[in-house]
Amino acid sequence: MTQAAVSELDERVPGRRWTVRLDAAGRGSTAVRVSCSRPACAEQRLPSAAVGRAAAVAHIKAHLRTAPAPRATAYCACRLADCHTHLPATGRTRTEPWRCGGPVVLAVVADREGRWWQVMECCSRCAAATPGAKTAATSARTASDHPAPTPAIDHPATNPAAGTGAPQFSDHQVADPVPAPRAAPARRRPPQVKIAQRIIPHDLRPVVLRDELIELGNLFRAYQQRDEPDLALLADLQERKARAFTTWADVTSEGPLRWEARRAEQAAATARLQHQQRTGGDGPAVDRLLSVPGQWEHARSVLAYVADHTPLPGPDARLLVLMLTLRTAHTGTGNLVGQDLTALGLTDPQDLVEKLTGCGWLSLPGTPDDLLVSRPENATPITVPSLAPREDGTGSFTFGKKMRPKLSGWAQKVISDKKLRKAKATSATRLLALTLATQADASGRLGPCGHGIGLNALAALVPAGAGELERLVDQLAAADWLTDAALTDTHLTGQLTERVLPLTCPLPTPVSGPR
């Protein structure tokens, strides 16, 4: 290349280039900052990456709308950077150099991860060769773009006139012309479809399996857009997913797929159980005082604990110990007033309190008589030493301090039921009402799957003989607590009335695996 050609090449206006970046604003925050390499543009701080990405794209578009058109005489910005956007490092050392060509354009290149966007004024050939580049504007071709025959600056050896004319882009040469290349059509890739954040391979076989996975993915996404949950529908979808992922694992021998199938089976069982417990099967939903299975299990655990640890015999002592346990379960301490005792329907509450303090199960700051006359404004602090946390911090129960008042409120609601109080139900009757509330299925039928409660299990929870049990059942039936009751030599069957279903703690229902 002659000195004149080099001089004129140096006089060309360098191609413009500017970059918009998206960066984190700081650690421990979702905020981002959008910055532009053009000095007149102020930095923006935005609350999230999605908002920042939208702002960055809008900023680039605003630049493209207001920026001058590409200049036909501009020197290719890509070439200024040694064409690094599309030539690998090894390619730049080859003997045949890359030759820029074609009209000057404004090309937009974006990072695949959405972290930066760059606009550069370059030749159309570099724009076409840059992966992902999009042409936003093209320079107007003028007469000066096609001068009289001018040698190509890239091949002076093949053109004797090299260096005698003004240097141009290589597509303006006479000898060995290089036409402006057409942008190669982008390779079409099959659209990616996902289920559970997993890409479904486009070549997965059998085709019926792939179609099922695609349909399931669409159904799950549609379910997430629902305004109201449908647990029965969700259980069906999870069962289908478990079967499809099991087949997928069999086809590909991928262990994680089998693990995902087992997770779907568990999710289906949980959703099915929750649906049955909320609706009682196909009936209307029940708004229960204790609303989740964990709370129901805690209520049953308290009843079982009291049955094994009551220091005195009889239903009166059992009911009183139960209520005191619920008041002090978390720390071993609590507050009590006289009305809490008189509302239990006990025969002689003062005598019971004296016996409990006498055996050391209960501690009071005063006398039992002081407890019976105490009022809410001067509640009596009580202590049950056996319920105090041990040295390692563990206690007799696994629920926390927020769960304890919920269980205590539930038990108080049952034993103070209006119809039980009106019928002057005994402590044994109220204790039986509490027990039946925790030993029925979601529809209110007694026993697992509605098959009844074994008398041996019932006797462990309610200290009453077989003859007395029949009288207690009749009292509950008269108080509109129980219907269709039948007492055999081995079981008690029946149905809890609809009015008491909100107080029930349904038993777990066996759920079959995926069909």
Coordinates of C-alpha atoms in Angstrom, one line a residue:
M1 CA 0.0 0.0 0.0
T2 CA 1.4 3.4 -1.0
Q3 CA 2.0 6.3 1.5
A4 CA -0.9 8.2 -0.2
A5 CA -3.3 5.3 0.3
V6 CA -2.3 5.0 3.9
S7 CA -2.7 8.7 4.5
E8 CA -6.2 8.8 3.0
L9 CA -7.1 5.7 5.0
D10 CA -6.1 7.5 8.1
E11 CA -8.2 10.5 7.2
R12 CA -11.4 8.3 7.1
V13 CA -13.7 9.0 10.0
P14 CA -13.5 6.2 12.5
G15 CA -16.7 4.2 12.9
R16 CA -18.8 5.0 15.9
R17 CA -19.2 2.5 18.7
W18 CA -21.0 2.7 22.0
T19 CA -22.1 0.2 24.6
V20 CA -25.0 0.0 27.1
R21 CA -24.3 -2.3 30.1
L22 CA -26.4 -3.9 32.8
D23 CA -24.6 -4.5 36.1
A24 CA -25.5 -5.4 39.7
A25 CA -25.9 -2.3 41.9
G26 CA -24.4 -4.1 44.9
R27 CA -24.3 -7.2 47.0
G28 CA -27.4 -8.5 48.7
S29 CA -29.8 -6.5 46.5
T30 CA -31.8 -7.1 43.4
A31 CA -31.2 -3.6 42.2
V32 CA -29.2 -3.0 39.0
R33 CA -27.5 -0.1 37.2
V34 CA -27.7 0.7 33.5
S35 CA -24.8 2.7 32.1
C36 CA -24.0 3.9 28.6
S37 CA -20.5 4.5 27.2
R38 CA -21.6 7.8 25.6
P39 CA -20.6 10.6 28.1
A40 CA -23.8 12.5 27.9
C41 CA -25.9 9.6 29.2
A42 CA -26.5 9.4 32.9
E43 CA -26.4 6.1 34.8
Q44 CA -29.8 4.7 35.8
R45 CA -30.5 2.6 38.9
L46 CA -33.5 0.2 38.7
P47 CA -35.1 -2.3 41.2
S48 CA -34.6 -5.5 39.3
A49 CA -32.8 -7.1 36.3
A50 CA -36.0 -7.4 34.3
V51 CA -36.8 -3.7 34.7
G52 CA -33.1 -2.9 34.0
R53 CA -33.0 -5.0 30.9
A54 CA -36.2 -3.3 29.5
A55 CA -34.6 0.1 30.3
A56 CA -31.4 -0.8 28.5
V57 CA -33.2 -1.9 25.4
A58 CA -35.3 1.2 25.4
H59 CA -32.1 3.3 25.8
I60 CA -30.5 1.6 22.8
K61 CA -33.6 2.1 20.7
A62 CA -33.6 5.8 21.6
H63 CA -30.0 6.1 20.5
L64 CA -30.8 4.5 17.2
R65 CA -33.8 6.8 16.6
T66 CA -31.8 9.9 17.2
A67 CA -28.3 8.9 15.9
P68 CA -27.2 10.2 12.5
A69 CA -27.4 7.7 9.6
P70 CA -24.4 5.5 9.0
R71 CA -21.7 7.5 7.1
A72 CA -20.6 6.0 3.8
T73 CA -17.1 7.3 4.3
A74 CA -16.7 5.9 7.8
Y75 CA -13.9 3.5 8.5
C76 CA -15.3 0.1 9.7
A77 CA -15.4 0.1 13.5
C78 CA -15.1 -3.7 13.5
R79 CA -11.9 -3.5 11.5
L80 CA -10.5 -0.9 14.0
A81 CA -10.9 -3.7 16.6
D82 CA -9.2 -6.3 14.4
C83 CA -12.6 -7.8 13.6
H84 CA -12.6 -9.6 17.0
T85 CA -16.4 -9.9 17.1
H86 CA -16.4 -12.6 14.4
L87 CA -12.8 -13.7 13.7
P88 CA -11.2 -16.1 16.3
A89 CA -7.8 -15.3 17.5
T90 CA -6.3 -18.0 15.3
G91 CA -8.1 -16.7 12.3
R92 CA -6.5 -13.3 12.5
T93 CA -3.0 -14.8 11.8
R94 CA -3.9 -16.5 8.6
T95 CA -2.1 -15.5 5.4
E96 CA -5.3 -14.4 3.7
P97 CA -6.6 -11.3 5.6
W98 CA -10.2 -10.6 6.3
R99 CA -11.5 -8.0 3.9
C100 CA -14.2 -5.6 4.9
G101 CA -16.8 -4.7 2.3
G102 CA -20.2 -3.5 1.5
P103 CA -22.0 -0.3 2.6
V104 CA -21.5 1.0 6.1
V105 CA -24.3 0.0 8.5
L106 CA -25.3 0.5 12.2
A107 CA -25.2 -3.0 13.7
V108 CA -26.5 -4.0 17.1
V109 CA -24.8 -6.9 19.0
A110 CA -26.2 -8.2 22.3
D111 CA -24.9 -10.5 24.9
R112 CA -26.8 -13.7 25.1
E113 CA -27.2 -13.4 28.8
G114 CA -28.6 -9.9 28.5
R115 CA -25.7 -8.1 30.2
W116 CA -24.6 -5.6 27.5
W117 CA -25.7 -4.2 24.1
Q118 CA -23.3 -2.7 21.6
V119 CA -24.0 -0.5 18.5
M120 CA -21.2 -0.1 16.0
E121 CA -20.8 1.6 12.7
C122 CA -19.2 -1.1 10.5
C123 CA -19.3 -2.6 7.0
S124 CA -22.1 -4.9 6.0
R125 CA -19.7 -7.8 5.6
C126 CA -18.5 -7.6 9.2
A127 CA -22.1 -7.2 10.4
A128 CA -23.2 -10.3 8.5
A129 CA -20.3 -12.3 9.9
T130 CA -20.9 -11.2 13.5
P131 CA -23.0 -13.8 15.4
G132 CA -26.3 -12.3 16.5
A133 CA -25.7 -8.9 14.9
K134 CA -28.8 -7.1 13.6
T135 CA -28.6 -4.2 11.1
A136 CA -30.5 -1.2 12.3
A137 CA -29.6 1.3 9.4
T138 CA -27.6 1.3 6.2
S139 CA -25.7 4.2 4.7
A140 CA -27.0 5.9 1.5
R141 CA -24.9 4.9 -1.6
T142 CA -23.6 8.0 -3.5
A143 CA -21.6 8.5 -6.6
S144 CA -18.5 8.7 -4.5
D145 CA -19.1 5.2 -3.4
H146 CA -18.4 4.0 -7.0
P147 CA -15.4 6.0 -8.3
A148 CA -13.5 5.3 -11.5
P149 CA -11.6 2.0 -11.5
T150 CA -9.7 1.9 -8.3
P151 CA -7.4 -0.9 -7.2
A152 CA -8.2 -3.0 -4.2
I153 CA -6.1 -2.1 -1.2
D154 CA -6.1 -5.7 -0.1
H155 CA -4.4 -7.1 -3.1
P156 CA -1.8 -4.8 -4.6
A157 CA 0.0 -7.7 -6.1
T158 CA -2.9 -8.5 -8.3
N159 CA -3.5 -4.9 -9.4
P160 CA -0.5 -2.9 -10.8
A161 CA -2.4 0.3 -10.2
A162 CA -2.4 -0.2 -6.5
G163 CA -1.5 3.0 -4.7
T164 CA -2.3 5.3 -7.6
G165 CA -5.9 6.0 -6.5
A166 CA -7.8 6.7 -3.3
P167 CA -8.2 3.7 -1.1
Q168 CA -11.8 2.3 -0.8
F169 CA -13.5 -0.6 0.8
S170 CA -12.6 -3.9 -0.9
D171 CA -15.9 -4.3 -2.6
H172 CA -15.1 -1.2 -4.8
Q173 CA -12.1 -2.9 -6.5
V174 CA -12.0 -3.4 -10.3
A175 CA -9.8 -6.5 -10.4
D176 CA -10.8 -9.5 -8.4
P177 CA -14.1 -8.0 -7.2
V178 CA -15.5 -9.1 -3.9
P179 CA -19.2 -8.6 -3.9
A180 CA -21.0 -7.6 -0.7
P181 CA -21.9 -10.9 1.0
R182 CA -25.5 -11.7 1.8
A183 CA -26.2 -12.5 5.4
A184 CA -26.3 -16.2 5.9
P185 CA -29.8 -17.3 7.0
A186 CA -29.9 -18.1 10.7
R187 CA -30.0 -21.7 11.4
R188 CA -33.5 -22.6 12.6
R189 CA -33.4 -24.4 15.9
P190 CA -36.4 -26.3 17.2
P191 CA -38.1 -24.3 19.9
Q192 CA -37.2 -25.4 23.4
V193 CA -40.0 -26.8 25.5
K194 CA -39.7 -27.5 29.2
I195 CA -41.4 -29.3 32.0
A196 CA -40.2 -28.9 35.6
Q197 CA -37.3 -26.7 34.4
R198 CA -36.1 -29.6 32.2
I199 CA -35.7 -29.2 28.4
I200 CA -37.6 -31.9 26.5
P201 CA -35.2 -33.1 23.7
H202 CA -36.6 -32.6 20.3
D203 CA -35.4 -36.0 19.3
L204 CA -36.9 -37.9 22.3
R205 CA -38.5 -41.1 21.4
P206 CA -41.1 -42.5 21.4
V207 CA -42.9 -39.5 20.0
V208 CA -46.0 -40.2 22.2
L209 CA -43.8 -39.7 25.3
R210 CA -42.5 -36.4 24.0
D211 CA -46.0 -35.2 23.2
E212 CA -47.2 -36.2 26.7
L213 CA -44.3 -34.3 28.3
I214 CA -45.0 -31.2 26.2
E215 CA -48.8 -31.3 27.0
L216 CA -48.0 -31.8 30.7
G217 CA -45.7 -28.8 30.7
N218 CA -48.4 -26.6 29.1
L219 CA -51.0 -27.9 31.6
F220 CA -48.8 -27.1 34.6
R221 CA -48.1 -23.6 33.3
A222 CA -51.9 -23.1 32.8
Y223 CA -52.5 -24.3 36.3
Q224 CA -50.1 -21.8 37.7
Q225 CA -52.3 -19.0 36.1
R226 CA -55.5 -20.2 37.9
D227 CA -57.1 -17.8 40.3
E228 CA -58.2 -20.6 42.6
P229 CA -56.4 -23.9 43.3
D230 CA -57.9 -27.2 42.3
L231 CA -56.2 -29.9 44.4
A232 CA -58.0 -32.7 42.6
L233 CA -56.8 -31.4 39.2
L234 CA -53.3 -30.9 40.6
A235 CA -53.1 -34.5 41.9
D236 CA -54.1 -35.8 38.5
L237 CA -51.4 -33.7 36.8
Q238 CA -48.8 -34.9 39.3
E239 CA -49.8 -38.6 38.8
R240 CA -49.5 -38.1 35.0
K241 CA -46.1 -36.5 35.5
A242 CA -44.9 -39.4 37.7
R243 CA -45.8 -41.9 35.0
A244 CA -44.3 -39.8 32.2
F245 CA -41.0 -39.2 34.1
T246 CA -40.8 -42.9 35.0
T247 CA -41.0 -43.8 31.3
W248 CA -38.6 -41.0 30.4
A249 CA -36.1 -42.5 32.9
D250 CA -36.5 -46.0 31.5
V251 CA -35.8 -44.6 28.0
T252 CA -32.7 -42.5 28.8
S253 CA -31.5 -44.4 32.0
E254 CA -31.1 -41.0 33.8
G255 CA -31.3 -41.4 37.6
P256 CA -32.5 -37.8 38.3
L257 CA -35.6 -38.4 36.2
R258 CA -36.6 -41.3 38.3
W259 CA -36.0 -39.2 41.4
E260 CA -38.3 -36.5 39.9
A261 CA -40.9 -39.2 39.2
R262 CA -40.9 -40.2 42.9
R263 CA -41.3 -36.6 43.9
A264 CA -44.3 -36.3 41.6
E265 CA -45.8 -39.4 43.2
Q266 CA -45.4 -37.8 46.7
A267 CA -46.8 -34.5 45.5
A268 CA -49.8 -36.3 44.0
A269 CA -50.5 -38.2 47.2
T270 CA -50.2 -35.0 49.3
A271 CA -52.5 -33.0 47.0
R272 CA -55.1 -35.9 46.9
L273 CA -55.0 -36.1 50.7
Q274 CA -55.4 -32.4 51.2
H275 CA -58.3 -32.4 48.7
Q276 CA -60.0 -35.2 50.7
Q277 CA -59.4 -33.5 54.0
R278 CA -60.7 -30.2 52.8
T279 CA -63.8 -31.4 51.1
G280 CA -64.5 -34.7 52.8
G281 CA -64.3 -36.5 49.4
D282 CA -66.7 -35.0 46.9
G283 CA -68.6 -32.9 49.4
P284 CA -68.4 -29.2 50.2
A285 CA -65.3 -27.7 51.7
V286 CA -65.0 -27.6 55.5
D287 CA -63.4 -24.5 57.2
R288 CA -61.7 -26.3 60.1
L289 CA -60.5 -24.5 63.3
L290 CA -57.3 -26.5 62.9
S291 CA -56.7 -26.3 59.2
V292 CA -53.6 -28.4 58.3
P293 CA -52.6 -32.1 58.9
G294 CA -49.6 -31.1 61.1
Q295 CA -51.9 -29.5 63.6
W296 CA -54.2 -32.5 63.6
E297 CA -51.3 -34.8 64.4
H298 CA -50.2 -32.5 67.2
A299 CA -53.7 -32.7 68.7
R300 CA -53.7 -36.5 68.6
S301 CA -50.2 -36.5 70.2
V302 CA -51.4 -34.4 73.2
L303 CA -54.3 -36.8 73.8
A304 CA -52.1 -39.8 73.6
Y305 CA -49.5 -38.2 76.0
V306 CA -52.2 -37.3 78.6
A307 CA -53.5 -40.9 78.4
D308 CA -50.1 -42.2 79.4
H309 CA -49.1 -39.5 81.9
T310 CA -52.2 -38.6 84.0
P311 CA -51.2 -39.1 87.6
L312 CA -54.7 -39.7 88.9
P313 CA -57.5 -42.1 87.7
G314 CA -60.9 -41.2 86.3
P315 CA -62.3 -39.0 83.5
D316 CA -62.3 -35.8 85.7
A317 CA -58.6 -36.0 86.3
R318 CA -57.9 -36.9 82.7
L319 CA -59.8 -33.9 81.4
L320 CA -58.2 -31.5 83.9
V321 CA -54.7 -32.8 83.1
L322 CA -55.4 -32.4 79.4
M323 CA -56.4 -28.8 79.7
L324 CA -53.5 -27.9 82.1
T325 CA -51.1 -29.7 79.7
L326 CA -52.3 -27.6 76.8
R327 CA -51.8 -24.4 78.9
T328 CA -48.2 -25.3 79.8
A329 CA -47.0 -27.6 77.0
H330 CA -44.3 -25.4 75.6
T331 CA -42.4 -24.1 78.7
G332 CA -44.1 -26.0 81.6
T333 CA -45.6 -22.7 82.9
G334 CA -48.9 -20.9 82.2
N335 CA -51.7 -18.8 83.6
L336 CA -55.1 -20.0 84.8
V337 CA -58.3 -18.5 86.3
G338 CA -61.1 -20.1 88.2
Q339 CA -63.5 -20.0 85.3
D340 CA -61.2 -22.2 83.3
L341 CA -61.8 -25.0 85.9
T342 CA -65.5 -24.5 86.6
A343 CA -66.2 -24.6 82.8
L344 CA -64.9 -28.2 82.6
G345 CA -68.0 -29.8 84.3
L346 CA -65.8 -31.4 87.0
T347 CA -67.4 -32.9 90.1
D348 CA -65.0 -31.4 92.6
P349 CA -62.3 -29.3 90.9
Q350 CA -60.8 -28.1 94.2
D351 CA -60.2 -31.6 95.4
L352 CA -58.6 -32.5 92.1
V353 CA -56.3 -29.5 92.2
E354 CA -55.2 -30.4 95.8
K355 CA -54.4 -34.0 94.7
L356 CA -52.4 -32.8 91.7
T357 CA -50.4 -30.4 93.8
G358 CA -50.0 -33.0 96.5
C359 CA -48.4 -35.6 94.2
G360 CA -46.1 -32.9 92.8
W361 CA -47.5 -32.9 89.2
L362 CA -48.8 -29.3 89.6
S363 CA -47.2 -26.3 91.4
L364 CA -49.2 -23.2 92.5
P365 CA -48.0 -20.0 94.3
G366 CA -51.0 -20.2 96.6
T367 CA -53.8 -22.5 97.6
P368 CA -56.3 -24.3 95.3
D369 CA -59.0 -22.1 96.7
D370 CA -57.0 -19.0 95.5
L371 CA -56.9 -20.5 92.0
L372 CA -60.7 -21.1 92.0
V373 CA -61.5 -17.5 92.9
S374 CA -58.9 -15.9 90.6
R375 CA -60.2 -13.7 87.8
P376 CA -58.6 -12.7 84.4
E377 CA -57.2 -9.5 85.9
N378 CA -55.2 -11.5 88.5
A379 CA -54.6 -14.8 86.8
T380 CA -52.8 -17.5 88.8
P381 CA -49.4 -18.7 87.4
I382 CA -49.1 -22.4 87.3
T383 CA -46.2 -24.8 86.7
V384 CA -46.1 -28.4 85.5
P385 CA -42.5 -29.5 86.2
S386 CA -42.7 -32.6 84.0
L387 CA -43.4 -30.4 80.9
A388 CA -40.5 -28.0 81.4
P389 CA -37.8 -28.2 78.7
R390 CA -34.9 -30.5 79.4
E391 CA -31.3 -29.4 79.5
D392 CA -30.8 -30.0 75.8
G393 CA -33.8 -27.7 75.1
T394 CA -36.2 -30.5 74.0
G395 CA -39.6 -31.1 75.6
S396 CA -42.4 -33.6 75.7
F397 CA -43.9 -32.2 72.4
T398 CA -42.4 -31.1 69.1
F399 CA -44.7 -28.1 68.4
G400 CA -43.7 -24.6 69.2
K401 CA -45.0 -21.7 71.2
K402 CA -47.3 -20.5 68.4
M403 CA -48.9 -23.9 68.0
R404 CA -49.7 -24.3 71.7
P405 CA -52.5 -21.6 71.9
K406 CA -54.1 -23.0 68.7
L407 CA -54.4 -26.4 70.2
S408 CA -55.6 -25.1 73.6
G409 CA -58.2 -22.9 71.8
W410 CA -59.4 -25.9 69.8
A411 CA -59.8 -28.1 72.9
Q412 CA -61.6 -25.3 74.8
K413 CA -63.9 -24.8 71.8
V414 CA -64.9 -28.5 71.9
I415 CA -65.5 -28.9 75.6
S416 CA -67.4 -25.6 75.9
D417 CA -69.7 -26.5 72.9
K418 CA -73.0 -24.8 73.5
K419 CA -75.1 -27.9 73.3
L420 CA -72.8 -29.9 75.5
R421 CA -73.0 -27.2 78.2
K422 CA -76.8 -27.0 77.8
A423 CA -77.0 -30.8 78.3
K424 CA -74.7 -30.4 81.3
A425 CA -72.4 -33.0 79.8
T426 CA -70.0 -34.7 82.2
S427 CA -66.2 -34.5 81.9
A428 CA -66.3 -38.1 80.5
T429 CA -68.7 -37.0 77.7
R430 CA -66.6 -34.0 76.8
L431 CA -63.5 -36.1 76.8
L432 CA -65.2 -38.5 74.5
A433 CA -66.2 -35.6 72.2
L434 CA -62.6 -34.5 72.0
T435 CA -61.4 -38.0 71.2
L436 CA -64.0 -38.6 68.5
A437 CA -63.1 -35.2 66.9
T438 CA -59.6 -36.6 66.4
Q439 CA -60.6 -40.2 65.3
A440 CA -62.8 -39.5 62.3
D441 CA -62.1 -39.2 58.6
A442 CA -62.6 -36.0 56.6
S443 CA -66.3 -36.6 56.1
G444 CA -66.8 -37.2 59.8
R445 CA -67.2 -41.0 59.8
L446 CA -65.6 -42.6 62.8
G447 CA -62.4 -44.5 62.5
P448 CA -59.9 -45.0 59.7
C449 CA -61.7 -45.0 56.4
G450 CA -65.0 -44.8 58.3
H451 CA -64.7 -48.3 59.6
G452 CA -65.2 -47.4 63.3
I453 CA -63.0 -47.1 66.3
G454 CA -61.8 -50.1 68.2
L455 CA -63.0 -50.2 71.8
N456 CA -59.6 -51.1 73.1
A457 CA -58.1 -47.9 71.5
L458 CA -61.1 -45.9 72.7
A459 CA -60.7 -47.2 76.3
A460 CA -57.1 -46.0 76.3
L461 CA -58.1 -42.5 75.5
V462 CA -61.4 -42.3 77.5
P463 CA -61.4 -44.0 80.9
A464 CA -64.9 -45.4 80.8
G465 CA -66.2 -49.0 80.9
A466 CA -68.2 -50.6 78.2
G467 CA -71.5 -50.0 80.0
E468 CA -70.7 -46.4 80.7
L469 CA -69.5 -45.8 77.1
E470 CA -73.0 -46.5 75.8
R471 CA -74.4 -43.8 78.0
L472 CA -71.8 -41.3 76.9
V473 CA -72.5 -42.1 73.2
D474 CA -76.2 -41.4 73.9
Q475 CA -75.4 -38.1 75.5
L476 CA -73.4 -37.0 72.4
A477 CA -76.2 -38.1 70.1
A478 CA -78.6 -36.0 72.2
A479 CA -76.3 -33.0 71.9
D480 CA -76.3 -33.3 68.1
W481 CA -72.7 -34.3 68.1
L482 CA -73.0 -37.9 66.8
T483 CA -75.5 -39.7 64.5
D484 CA -76.0 -43.3 63.3
A485 CA -74.0 -44.5 66.3
A486 CA -73.6 -48.2 66.7
L487 CA -71.7 -49.9 69.6
T488 CA -70.6 -53.5 69.0
D489 CA -68.4 -55.8 71.1
T490 CA -65.3 -54.5 69.3
H491 CA -66.0 -51.2 67.6
L492 CA -67.9 -47.9 67.8
T493 CA -69.2 -46.7 64.4
G494 CA -71.1 -43.5 63.5
Q495 CA -71.0 -40.2 61.9
L496 CA -70.1 -36.8 63.4
T497 CA -72.8 -34.2 62.6
E498 CA -72.1 -31.5 60.1
R499 CA -72.1 -28.8 62.7
V500 CA -69.0 -30.2 64.5
L501 CA -67.0 -31.0 61.3
P502 CA -65.1 -27.7 61.7
L503 CA -63.8 -29.0 65.0
T504 CA -62.5 -32.3 63.7
C505 CA -58.9 -33.3 63.0
P506 CA -59.3 -35.9 60.2
L507 CA -57.3 -39.1 60.2
P508 CA -54.8 -39.7 57.4
T509 CA -56.5 -41.4 54.4
P510 CA -54.6 -44.1 52.6
V511 CA -53.9 -42.9 49.1
S512 CA -53.2 -45.3 46.2
G513 CA -50.1 -44.7 44.0
P514 CA -50.2 -43.4 40.4
R515 CA -52.6 -45.3 38.3

